[in-house]
């Protein structure tokens, strides 16, 4: 080195420097195969390369091309690829090596633009002259300088290609824990305001992923600003994290992967590499913005305990050690969970559903996690739906589900929350509901105030009430308004309605297997279970489950084991269900109102088991009530008055008939649409509602039926067009 007068320090690493095979290292043949001028031609090429690197003069360029072509033509040992490698050694900033790693990176991985790729392919395929090689170098250098690459010189590109041959940048991981990222972000000497601003710029893109070209264009900065600031940030991180593993290399190729993962941009994306913030860094930035809030996935084993059976707002805790004294899996998660963090409550096999949302609270003692359920889900989220979501593929829980407490990123938490809200909309709770009072009920439903008060007290005491009566007495109409009056608002989100029929079953009402589109079967909860979940998740509010035609179903078959659970004394206690090893709590704030038509001849006497668990309230025709009298007075319709007078007499006859009785009387609701009715409405009520009913009642006594039908026709005959 002294004899050559080289004063540069001896290199300590050769990463990215292309090497030739040691058996074919010579650029010339050995004697006696050597021919005149072969050595001189190589020296001539060497000297012209030095000149060209320093001066782009046309004459110098022509000298280089001639020297290059002479070596190629007269020296078979100096192959094209080997020549490019040697020229890179001579002046690496000017000449591109076309060694195997660079070729693969340019041609196969398309690391530079398409024009460079095609030029290189053509050069290697046709083995053309030095002028073509200079074109390759010029186009490649231009691509490096004009694109937002993590390498802007041939040495950096060569090093990057060498590194890719060993391992992909996308696979590189600096191995920082979430806690380490949190600590780094909290240090203003590392994450300076400029660094945080750059991170924020990247977060404005979907998934915090973009090319440097895209970011610079959106925020009006030069690409070099992002390049230099990111390298400086990565270097500060590396200075603090002594001993961390780095990608072998220089400058950008070495530093960017600390902060980002990289992947080749597609043809439609401006720029060459899509840089995405590392998930750990992205999560730490979000936590810093949220005041340090974290997100968790909390498992409950239904064989031991469940969220479903706990009262909303009750504080529970998990110890860091199991009952056997062993540390639970990922004990650090128990130490990291802080009051105010949010969690997703999941019940493991056999339930395998998200069932609750909650908040981490202050632990009752050291080495425990305190938590509170804030909401029990009416419509739970199945494991299969969570597993199928690509945005949740990297959840810590999926890597090894055996454990109790798992971390969630903010994105994962919000993705799950979207699934929850799609299935459990919370919009109605935010709406301003129309008020509904006792006075309004008495105005709408024609019963005496004392009976209303008695009905409310009975429902509050028994929790289960059946309204029974003849057709037209307004049972269904009254049931919904009774619920509204107790709620003091017209809030249908607190009311669930079903209608029983002869084919209605336990699987419809409670739980059962339902066929799926894929040909399989899925265990599906019925409306009653969902109503129980809804009421249980909101214990300070009242909820109502209204069953129309309750006596038309097989009650023992439909309710099953829940006949006991609906009793007042058993409310709030878990009852095992027939399917899926599940239990259900029927909460005390769920009121059941049934309706029963006493005129239905097809039904036998109601099941005694049901009768014992319900109180029965007779709903009678309201023709004699003060409120109905007020209604007639407002209507001021003589035809209506005459028809009502006839119906009152008719009801007396029906109640005295041994084959019928009071349960078959004609109800008042047939005549309650007068204020909104079209002309001729009373005649239509008589002809198409009342007369067919009388034919059915006295099917074996047509003379009686005809007698009353005539009386009704006579009552509506006068001024029928105005009736």
XYZ file of N, CA and C in Angstrom, residues 169-326:
474
model
N -35.607 -7.066 3.195
C -35.872 -5.955 4.115
C -37.216 -6.149 4.804
N -38.150 -6.726 4.065
C -39.485 -6.918 4.628
C -39.456 -7.875 5.808
N -38.492 -8.764 5.818
C -38.389 -9.749 6.888
C -37.568 -9.240 8.061
N -36.851 -8.129 7.880
C -36.007 -7.613 8.950
C -36.867 -7.059 10.072
N -36.454 -7.308 11.297
C -37.185 -6.821 12.461
C -36.174 -6.412 13.523
N -36.195 -5.160 13.962
C -35.247 -4.737 14.993
C -35.516 -5.341 16.362
N -36.627 -6.054 16.496
C -36.922 -6.782 17.733
C -37.134 -5.851 18.928
N -37.966 -4.801 18.734
C -38.309 -3.909 19.829
C -39.664 -4.326 20.397
N -39.777 -4.362 21.711
C -41.063 -4.620 22.352
C -41.894 -3.340 22.334
N -43.178 -3.472 22.615
C -44.040 -2.287 22.683
C -43.543 -1.310 23.741
N -43.057 -1.847 24.836
C -42.559 -0.995 25.908
C -41.334 -0.202 25.457
N -40.464 -0.845 24.665
C -39.284 -0.149 24.163
C -39.669 0.962 23.195
N -40.637 0.702 22.321
C -41.103 1.753 21.421
C -41.704 2.903 22.227
N -42.499 2.575 23.271
C -43.092 3.625 24.103
C -42.006 4.512 24.714
N -40.949 3.871 25.222
C -39.868 4.619 25.850
C -39.132 5.499 24.845
N -38.936 4.978 23.630
C -38.253 5.758 22.598
C -39.057 7.000 22.224
N -40.358 6.827 22.050
C -41.209 7.957 21.669
C -41.264 9.000 22.778
N -41.192 8.544 24.007
C -41.251 9.469 25.147
C -39.981 10.297 25.294
N -38.920 9.927 24.595
C -37.646 10.642 24.690
C -37.574 11.702 23.593
N -37.667 12.997 23.952
C -37.677 14.052 22.930
C -36.343 14.206 22.210
N -35.273 13.649 22.768
C -33.986 13.716 22.091
C -33.935 12.730 20.918
N -34.744 11.704 20.975
C -34.786 10.708 19.896
C -35.898 11.057 18.916
N -37.103 11.116 19.417
C -38.236 11.496 18.563
C -38.438 13.002 18.704
N -37.646 13.712 17.940
C -37.719 15.171 17.923
C -39.038 15.615 17.305
N -39.387 16.896 17.430
C -40.618 17.372 16.779
C -40.637 17.077 15.285
N -39.459 17.193 14.626
C -39.401 16.906 13.191
C -39.685 15.431 12.923
N -39.118 14.553 13.760
C -39.342 13.112 13.579
C -40.806 12.754 13.803
N -41.424 13.337 14.842
C -42.833 13.058 15.115
C -43.713 13.585 13.986
N -43.324 14.700 13.400
C -44.094 15.250 12.283
C -44.043 14.312 11.081
N -42.869 13.739 10.818
C -42.743 12.786 9.709
C -43.594 11.551 9.983
N -43.544 11.048 11.215
C -44.353 9.884 11.561
C -45.839 10.198 11.371
N -46.239 11.410 11.775
C -47.644 11.812 11.609
C -48.021 11.888 10.136
N -47.095 12.379 9.296
C -47.372 12.438 7.854
C -47.655 11.042 7.311
N -46.853 10.066 7.731
C -47.054 8.700 7.233
C -48.372 8.117 7.744
N -48.772 8.488 8.944
C -50.011 7.941 9.505
C -51.256 8.456 8.796
N -51.120 9.490 7.987
C -52.281 10.000 7.266
C -52.672 9.110 6.093
N -51.806 8.150 5.761
C -52.098 7.220 4.677
C -52.696 5.931 5.248
N -53.470 5.228 4.425
C -54.063 3.960 4.850
C -52.979 3.012 5.320
N -53.192 2.451 6.505
C -52.253 1.491 7.096
C -50.862 2.089 7.305
N -50.780 3.434 7.324
C -49.499 4.119 7.531
C -48.457 3.619 6.547
N -48.855 3.468 5.284
C -47.962 2.936 4.248
C -48.027 3.829 3.018
N -46.853 4.250 2.533
C -46.788 5.102 1.346
C -45.351 5.148 0.854
N -45.187 5.551 -0.394
C -43.848 5.809 -0.901
C -43.434 7.212 -0.466
N -42.131 7.445 -0.475
C -41.641 8.776 -0.115
C -42.163 9.821 -1.108
N -42.303 9.434 -2.345
C -42.844 10.335 -3.366
C -44.269 10.763 -3.005
N -45.094 9.820 -2.570
C -46.473 10.134 -2.209
C -46.541 11.081 -1.013
N -45.729 10.817 0.003
C -45.756 11.653 1.203
C -45.285 13.061 0.874
N -44.185 13.159 0.118
C -43.654 14.476 -0.239
C -44.661 15.281 -1.061
N -45.362 14.600 -1.979
C -46.334 15.289 -2.826
C -47.526 15.788 -2.008
N -47.986 14.996 -1.053
C -49.163 15.386 -0.275
C -48.861 16.557 0.658
N -47.684 16.569 1.252
C -47.392 17.591 2.256
C -46.447 18.683 1.769
N -46.118 18.673 0.454
C -45.377 19.770 -0.136
C -43.936 19.894 0.298
N -43.318 18.779 0.643
C -41.915 18.801 1.018
C -41.085 18.113 -0.059
N -39.749 18.280 0.042
C -38.856 17.556 -0.836
C -38.609 16.169 -0.283
N -38.424 15.218 -1.192
C -38.187 13.836 -0.760
C -36.951 13.741 0.119
N -35.956 14.541 -0.186
C -34.709 14.462 0.560
C -34.918 14.799 2.034
N -35.911 15.665 2.309
C -36.206 15.992 3.706
C -36.608 14.741 4.481
N -37.498 13.948 3.893
C -37.937 12.724 4.559
C -36.799 11.704 4.634
N -36.000 11.632 3.587
C -34.892 10.677 3.568
C -33.900 10.969 4.688
N -33.451 12.220 4.776
C -32.423 12.557 5.765
C -32.974 12.513 7.184
N -34.195 13.003 7.380
C -34.768 12.999 8.722
C -34.989 11.564 9.236
N -35.424 10.674 8.339
C -35.658 9.291 8.744
C -34.346 8.588 9.086
N -33.320 8.816 8.284
C -32.011 8.226 8.573
C -31.499 8.730 9.917
N -31.638 10.029 10.174
C -31.177 10.595 11.447
C -31.927 9.988 12.622
N -33.234 9.825 12.471
C -34.032 9.211 13.535
C -33.555 7.790 13.806
N -33.385 7.007 12.742
C -32.957 5.619 12.912
C -31.584 5.547 13.571
N -30.712 6.461 13.215
C -29.377 6.465 13.822
C -29.455 6.794 15.307
N -30.338 7.716 15.686
C -30.500 8.040 17.112
C -31.040 6.837 17.873
N -31.951 6.108 17.238
C -32.482 4.898 17.878
C -31.368 3.876 18.070
N -30.561 3.682 17.037
C -29.481 2.707 17.119
C -28.449 3.102 18.163
N -28.202 4.403 18.325
C -27.244 4.862 19.331
C -27.705 4.521 20.739
N -29.026 4.599 20.951
C -29.575 4.293 22.282
C -29.649 2.787 22.502
N -30.082 2.059 21.481
C -30.249 0.610 21.594
C -28.942 -0.084 21.216
N -27.957 0.011 22.095
C -26.660 -0.593 21.827
C -26.803 -2.098 21.628
N -26.095 -2.591 20.636
C -26.092 -4.028 20.405
C -27.240 -4.530 19.560
N -28.141 -3.627 19.101
C -29.247 -4.090 18.267
C -28.720 -4.588 16.922
N -29.416 -5.555 16.360
C -29.024 -6.109 15.072
C -29.462 -5.158 13.967
N -28.520 -4.824 13.079
C -28.828 -3.964 11.939
C -28.673 -4.748 10.655
N -29.383 -4.289 9.631
C -29.090 -4.802 8.302
C -27.677 -4.360 7.935
N -26.877 -5.267 7.457
C -25.522 -4.899 7.057
C -25.596 -3.955 5.877
N -24.964 -2.801 5.981
C -25.016 -1.878 4.869
C -24.638 -0.479 5.261
N -24.841 0.427 4.353
C -24.491 1.819 4.566
C -25.714 2.685 4.351
N -25.734 3.800 5.055
C -26.724 4.841 4.874
C -28.150 4.319 4.883
N -28.961 4.766 3.871
C -30.398 4.506 3.918
C -30.734 3.032 3.952
N -30.038 2.233 3.186
C -30.352 0.801 3.137
C -30.203 0.160 4.490
N -29.428 0.775 5.339
C -29.167 0.232 6.664
C -30.159 0.758 7.696
N -30.616 2.026 7.515
C -31.345 2.701 8.578
C -32.865 2.683 8.417
N -33.369 2.840 7.211
C -34.823 2.900 7.041
C -35.555 1.695 7.616
N -35.055 0.477 7.469
C -35.805 -0.687 7.989
C -35.962 -0.710 9.505
N -35.234 0.145 10.228
C -35.467 0.218 11.673
C -36.856 0.776 11.947
N -37.258 1.739 11.137
C -38.521 2.446 11.347
C -39.649 1.890 10.482
N -39.302 1.397 9.294
C -40.301 0.955 8.326
C -40.060 -0.492 7.904
N -41.114 -1.092 7.367
C -40.958 -2.279 6.535
C -41.141 -1.819 5.093
N -40.446 -2.468 4.167
C -40.496 -2.018 2.781
C -40.965 -3.091 1.833
N -41.678 -2.675 0.805
C -42.109 -3.603 -0.241
C -42.153 -2.846 -1.570
N -41.963 -3.566 -2.660
C -41.922 -2.955 -3.994
C -43.278 -2.370 -4.333
N -43.270 -1.126 -4.802
C -44.512 -0.488 -5.226
C -44.980 -1.074 -6.546
N -46.291 -1.112 -6.741
C -46.807 -1.607 -8.011
C -46.670 -0.528 -9.082
N -47.004 -0.906 -10.299
C -46.776 -0.020 -11.445
C -47.600 1.258 -11.372
N -48.734 1.236 -10.677
C -49.614 2.397 -10.627
C -49.289 3.342 -9.479
N -48.384 2.942 -8.601
C -48.040 3.768 -7.442
C -46.815 4.619 -7.734
N -46.890 5.928 -7.568
C -45.704 6.771 -7.789
C -44.633 6.469 -6.758
N -43.409 6.277 -7.211
C -42.336 5.880 -6.320
C -42.003 4.415 -6.509
N -40.987 3.956 -5.830
C -40.501 2.594 -6.049
C -40.760 1.649 -4.886
N -40.655 2.161 -3.661
C -40.817 1.300 -2.490
C -41.893 1.873 -1.581
N -42.812 1.032 -1.174
C -43.840 1.423 -0.211
C -43.283 1.164 1.182
N -43.139 2.237 1.952
C -42.616 2.146 3.311
C -43.785 2.203 4.291
N -43.853 1.207 5.158
C -44.949 1.132 6.138
C -44.385 1.191 7.547
N -44.972 2.063 8.372
C -44.517 2.156 9.757
C -44.593 0.796 10.428
N -43.571 0.455 11.177
C -43.572 -0.819 11.899
C -44.749 -0.857 12.874
N -45.436 -2.006 12.965
C -46.624 -2.072 13.827
C -46.361 -1.630 15.260
N -45.208 -2.047 15.822
C -44.902 -1.653 17.193
C -44.753 -0.152 17.342
N -44.097 0.483 16.368
C -43.935 1.935 16.387
C -45.277 2.623 16.184
N -46.066 2.121 15.254
C -47.384 2.718 14.994
C -48.263 2.651 16.245
N -48.254 1.493 16.916
C -49.039 1.360 18.136
C -48.574 2.314 19.226
N -47.256 2.488 19.347
C -46.723 3.394 20.365
C -47.116 4.833 20.071
N -47.092 5.229 18.799
C -47.514 6.571 18.423
C -48.982 6.797 18.769
N -49.812 5.784 18.525
C -51.238 5.904 18.837
C -51.469 5.977 20.336
N -50.709 5.183 21.082
C -50.862 5.232 22.539
C -50.439 6.592 23.088
N -49.373 7.140 22.519
C -48.929 8.458 22.956
C -50.003 9.502 22.670
N -50.646 9.388 21.501
C -51.708 10.338 21.144
C -52.932 10.165 22.034
N -53.168 8.929 22.510
C -54.329 8.638 23.360
C -54.007 8.772 24.839
N -52.871 9.348 25.166
C -52.494 9.457 26.560
C -51.982 8.153 27.136
N -51.520 7.255 26.279
C -50.944 5.995 26.756
C -51.938 4.868 26.898
N -53.184 5.042 26.415
C -54.179 3.988 26.564
C -53.802 2.766 25.738
N -54.020 1.585 26.323
C -53.754 0.331 25.632
C -55.065 -0.423 25.448
N -54.958 -1.520 24.692
C -56.147 -2.315 24.367
C -55.811 -3.787 24.573
N -56.804 -4.537 25.071
C -56.546 -5.912 25.481
C -57.660 -6.849 25.022
N -57.302 -8.104 24.979
C -58.237 -9.211 24.706
C -58.232 -10.080 25.959
N -59.379 -10.173 26.627
C -59.466 -10.879 27.903
C -60.312 -12.140 27.738
N -59.716 -13.274 28.043
C -60.402 -14.566 27.921
C -61.112 -14.944 29.210
N -62.278 -15.566 29.069
C -62.987 -16.181 30.187
C -63.308 -17.622 29.805
N -62.999 -18.537 30.684
C -63.308 -19.945 30.459
C -64.690 -20.231 31.043
N -65.705 -20.495 30.201
C -67.070 -20.676 30.704
C -67.208 -21.816 31.711
N -66.271 -22.727 31.693
C -66.332 -23.826 32.656
C -65.964 -23.354 34.065
N -65.340 -22.151 34.130
C -64.945 -21.597 35.422
C -65.761 -20.351 35.749
N -65.817 -19.413 34.800
C -66.615 -18.199 34.983
C -66.941 -17.610 33.614
N -67.958 -16.760 33.565
C -68.342 -16.132 32.307
C -68.667 -14.658 32.538
N -68.470 -13.874 31.503
C -68.915 -12.485 31.549
C -70.439 -12.429 31.645
N -71.096 -13.372 30.980
C -72.548 -13.329 30.818
C -73.290 -13.374 32.146
N -72.686 -13.989 33.150
C -73.389 -14.174 34.413
C -73.012 -13.116 35.445
N -72.177 -12.180 35.046
C -71.771 -11.117 35.958
C -72.606 -9.867 35.708
N -72.903 -9.150 36.742
C -73.678 -7.923 36.620
C -72.823 -6.822 36.010
N -73.417 -6.060 35.104
C -72.709 -4.948 34.477
C -72.234 -3.986 35.558
N -70.966 -3.551 35.430
C -70.411 -2.608 36.388
C -69.711 -3.250 37.557
N -69.832 -4.572 37.685
C -69.164 -5.276 38.782
C -67.672 -5.408 38.475
N -66.832 -5.091 39.454
C -65.388 -5.201 39.286
C -64.926 -6.607 39.636
N -64.112 -7.164 38.756
C -63.527 -8.483 38.983
C -62.014 -8.362 38.824
N -61.313 -9.452 39.058
C -59.858 -9.382 38.925
C -59.290 -10.729 38.504
N -58.130 -10.640 37.874
C -57.331 -11.790 37.486
C -55.992 -11.678 38.202
N -55.538 -12.751 38.793
C -54.208 -12.729 39.401
C -53.174 -13.120 38.366
N -51.935 -12.678 38.578
C -50.869 -12.969 37.633
C -50.456 -14.439 37.701
N -50.873 -15.104 38.792
C -50.585 -16.533 38.942
C -51.879 -17.324 38.969
N -51.820 -18.523 38.450
C -52.981 -19.402 38.471
C -53.181 -19.960 39.876
N -54.264 -20.695 40.056
C -54.540 -21.276 41.364
C -53.446 -22.238 41.809
N -52.735 -22.815 40.847
C -51.645 -23.741 41.180
C -50.355 -23.002 41.529
N -50.368 -21.649 41.388
C -49.193 -20.875 41.744
C -48.258 -20.563 40.597
N -48.561 -21.069 39.389
C -47.702 -20.833 38.237
C -48.054 -19.491 37.580
